[in-house]
Structure formats: structure tokens, C-alpha cells
Coordinates of N, CA and C in Angstrom, one line a residue:
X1249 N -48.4 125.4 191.0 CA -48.7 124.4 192.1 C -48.2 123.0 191.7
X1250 N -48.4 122.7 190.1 CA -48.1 121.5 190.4 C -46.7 121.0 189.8
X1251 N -46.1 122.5 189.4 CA -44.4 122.2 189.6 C -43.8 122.2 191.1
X1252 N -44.5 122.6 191.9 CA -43.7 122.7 193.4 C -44.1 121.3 193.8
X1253 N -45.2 120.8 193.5 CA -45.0 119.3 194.1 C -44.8 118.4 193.5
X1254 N -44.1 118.6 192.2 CA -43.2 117.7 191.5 C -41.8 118.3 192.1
X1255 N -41.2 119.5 192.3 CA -40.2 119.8 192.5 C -40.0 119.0 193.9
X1256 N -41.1 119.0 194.8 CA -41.2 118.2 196.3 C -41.1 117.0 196.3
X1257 N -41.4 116.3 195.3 CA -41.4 115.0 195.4 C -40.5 114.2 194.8
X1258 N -39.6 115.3 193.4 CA -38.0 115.0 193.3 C -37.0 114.9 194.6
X1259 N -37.0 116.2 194.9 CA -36.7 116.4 196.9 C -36.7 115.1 197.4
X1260 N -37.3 115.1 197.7 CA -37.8 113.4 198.5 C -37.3 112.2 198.1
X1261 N -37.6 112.3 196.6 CA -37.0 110.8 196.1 C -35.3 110.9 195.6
X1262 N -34.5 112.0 195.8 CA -33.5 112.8 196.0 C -32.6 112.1 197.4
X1263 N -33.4 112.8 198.5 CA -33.1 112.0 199.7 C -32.9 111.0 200.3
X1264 N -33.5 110.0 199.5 CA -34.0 108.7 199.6 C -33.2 108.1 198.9
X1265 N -32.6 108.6 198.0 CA -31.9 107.6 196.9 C -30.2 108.4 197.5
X1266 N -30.3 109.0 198.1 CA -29.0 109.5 199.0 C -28.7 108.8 200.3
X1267 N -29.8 108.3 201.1 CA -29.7 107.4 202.1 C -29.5 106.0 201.5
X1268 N -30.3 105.9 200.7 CA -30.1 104.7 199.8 C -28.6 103.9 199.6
X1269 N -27.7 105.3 199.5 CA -26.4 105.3 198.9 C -25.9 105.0 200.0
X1270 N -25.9 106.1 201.1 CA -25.4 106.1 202.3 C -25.4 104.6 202.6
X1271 N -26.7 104.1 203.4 CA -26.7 102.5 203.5 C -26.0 101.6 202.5
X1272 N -26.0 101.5 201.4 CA -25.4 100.5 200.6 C -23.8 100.6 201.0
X1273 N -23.0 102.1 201.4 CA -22.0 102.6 201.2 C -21.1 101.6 202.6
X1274 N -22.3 101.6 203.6 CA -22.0 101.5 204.5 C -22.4 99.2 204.6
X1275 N -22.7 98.7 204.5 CA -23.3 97.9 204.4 C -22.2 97.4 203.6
X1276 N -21.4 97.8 202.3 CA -20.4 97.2 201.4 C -19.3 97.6 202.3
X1277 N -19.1 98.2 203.5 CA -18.2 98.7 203.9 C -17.8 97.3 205.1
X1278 N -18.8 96.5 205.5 CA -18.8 95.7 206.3 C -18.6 94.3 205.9
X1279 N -18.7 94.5 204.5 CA -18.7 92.5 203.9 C -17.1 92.9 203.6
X1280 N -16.6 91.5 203.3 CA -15.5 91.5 202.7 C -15.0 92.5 201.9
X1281 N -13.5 92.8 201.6 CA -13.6 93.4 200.8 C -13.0 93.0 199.3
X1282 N -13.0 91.9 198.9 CA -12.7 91.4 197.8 C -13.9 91.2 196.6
X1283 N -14.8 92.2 196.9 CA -16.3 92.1 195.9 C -15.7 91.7 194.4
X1284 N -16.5 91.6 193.6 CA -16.9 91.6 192.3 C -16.6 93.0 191.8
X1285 N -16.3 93.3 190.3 CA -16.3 95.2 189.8 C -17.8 95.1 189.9
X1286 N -18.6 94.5 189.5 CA -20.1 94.8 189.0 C -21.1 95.5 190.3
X1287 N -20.2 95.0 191.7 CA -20.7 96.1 192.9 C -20.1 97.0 192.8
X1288 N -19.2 97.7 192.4 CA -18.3 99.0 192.2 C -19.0 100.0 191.3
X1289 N -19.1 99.1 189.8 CA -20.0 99.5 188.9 C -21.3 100.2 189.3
X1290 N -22.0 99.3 190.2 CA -23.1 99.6 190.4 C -22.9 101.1 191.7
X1291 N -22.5 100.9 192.4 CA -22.3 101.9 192.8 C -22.0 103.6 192.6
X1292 N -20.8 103.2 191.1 CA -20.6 104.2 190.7 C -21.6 104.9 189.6
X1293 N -22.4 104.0 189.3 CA -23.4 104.1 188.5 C -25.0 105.3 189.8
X1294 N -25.1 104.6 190.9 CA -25.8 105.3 191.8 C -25.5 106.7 192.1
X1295 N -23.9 107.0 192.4 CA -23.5 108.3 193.1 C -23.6 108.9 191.4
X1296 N -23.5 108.2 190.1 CA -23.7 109.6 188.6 C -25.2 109.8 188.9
X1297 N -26.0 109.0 189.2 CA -27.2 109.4 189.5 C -27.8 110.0 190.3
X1298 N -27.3 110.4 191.6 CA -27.6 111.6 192.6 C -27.2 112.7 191.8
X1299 N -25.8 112.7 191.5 CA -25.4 113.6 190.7 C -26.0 114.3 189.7
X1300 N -26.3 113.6 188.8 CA -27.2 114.1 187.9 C -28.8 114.5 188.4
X1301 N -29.6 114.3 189.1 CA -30.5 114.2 189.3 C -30.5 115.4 190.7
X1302 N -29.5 116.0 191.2 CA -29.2 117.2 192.1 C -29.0 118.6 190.6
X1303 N -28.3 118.0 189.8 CA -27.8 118.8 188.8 C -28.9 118.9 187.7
X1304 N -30.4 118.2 187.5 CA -31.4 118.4 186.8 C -32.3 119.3 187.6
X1305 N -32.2 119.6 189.5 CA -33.4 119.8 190.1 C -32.6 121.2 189.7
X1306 N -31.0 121.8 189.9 CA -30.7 122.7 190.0 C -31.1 123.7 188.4
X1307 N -30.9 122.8 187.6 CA -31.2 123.4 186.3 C -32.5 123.9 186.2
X1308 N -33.5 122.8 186.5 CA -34.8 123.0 186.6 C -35.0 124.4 187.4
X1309 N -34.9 124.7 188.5 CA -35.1 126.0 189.3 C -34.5 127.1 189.1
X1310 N -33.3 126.9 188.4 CA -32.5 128.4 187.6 C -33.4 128.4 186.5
X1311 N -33.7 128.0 185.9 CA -34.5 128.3 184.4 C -35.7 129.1 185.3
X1312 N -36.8 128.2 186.1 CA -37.8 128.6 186.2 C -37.5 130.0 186.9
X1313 N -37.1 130.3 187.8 CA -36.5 131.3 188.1 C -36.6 132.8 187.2
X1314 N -35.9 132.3 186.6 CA -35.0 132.7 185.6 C -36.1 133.6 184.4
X1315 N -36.8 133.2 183.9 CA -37.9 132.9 183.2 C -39.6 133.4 184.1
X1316 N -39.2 133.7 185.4 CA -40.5 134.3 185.9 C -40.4 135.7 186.5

């Protein structure tokens, strides 16, 4: 029980940090385009972090799986 709503509420904060991106993606798409690297940085810093954090929920559920 209370792996599934930890698993649910990675989910969520997953999504959110995906729209997150989305908007920013879209929003940097509209200003100038002569930014600073430290917005690039940052960004590429956000999409290793969906990344990884899609690739921790996947680990997490193959194990448990795996293991039951």
C-alpha cells in the first residue's frame, strides 16, 4: 500500500516536472534568442532529470515485480 502511493505520487510529481519542462521549453522559445549558457545549462540539467527519474520509477517496478 504504501509503495503504490509513493509510486503514485512519483507519477505525479513526474508529470508535473514534464509540463514544467514543456512550459519553460516553450516560454524560452518566445524570448530572444541570444540567452545566456546558464539557461541551456539549466535546462539540460531538467530534461537529465525527467530522465533519470522515468529511469529510477522504471527500475523501481522491474525489481519489485521481479522480486514478488
Amino acid at each position: 500500500m504504501i509503495t503504490l502511493l509513493i509510486s503514485i505520487v512519483s507519477l505525479i510529481a513526474l508529470v508535473l516536472q514534464v509540463l514544467h519542462l514543456i512550459n519553460w521549453i516553450k516560454r524560452k522559445k518566445n524570448n530572444n534568442k541570444g540567452k545566456l549558457l546558464a539557461s541551456n545549462f539549466q535546462s539540460i540539467i531538467r530534461i537529465i532529470g525527467v530522465l533519470l527519474m522515468i529511469f529510477i520509477i522504471f527500475l523501481y517496478s522491474t525489481f519489485k515485480y521481479l522480486n514478488a
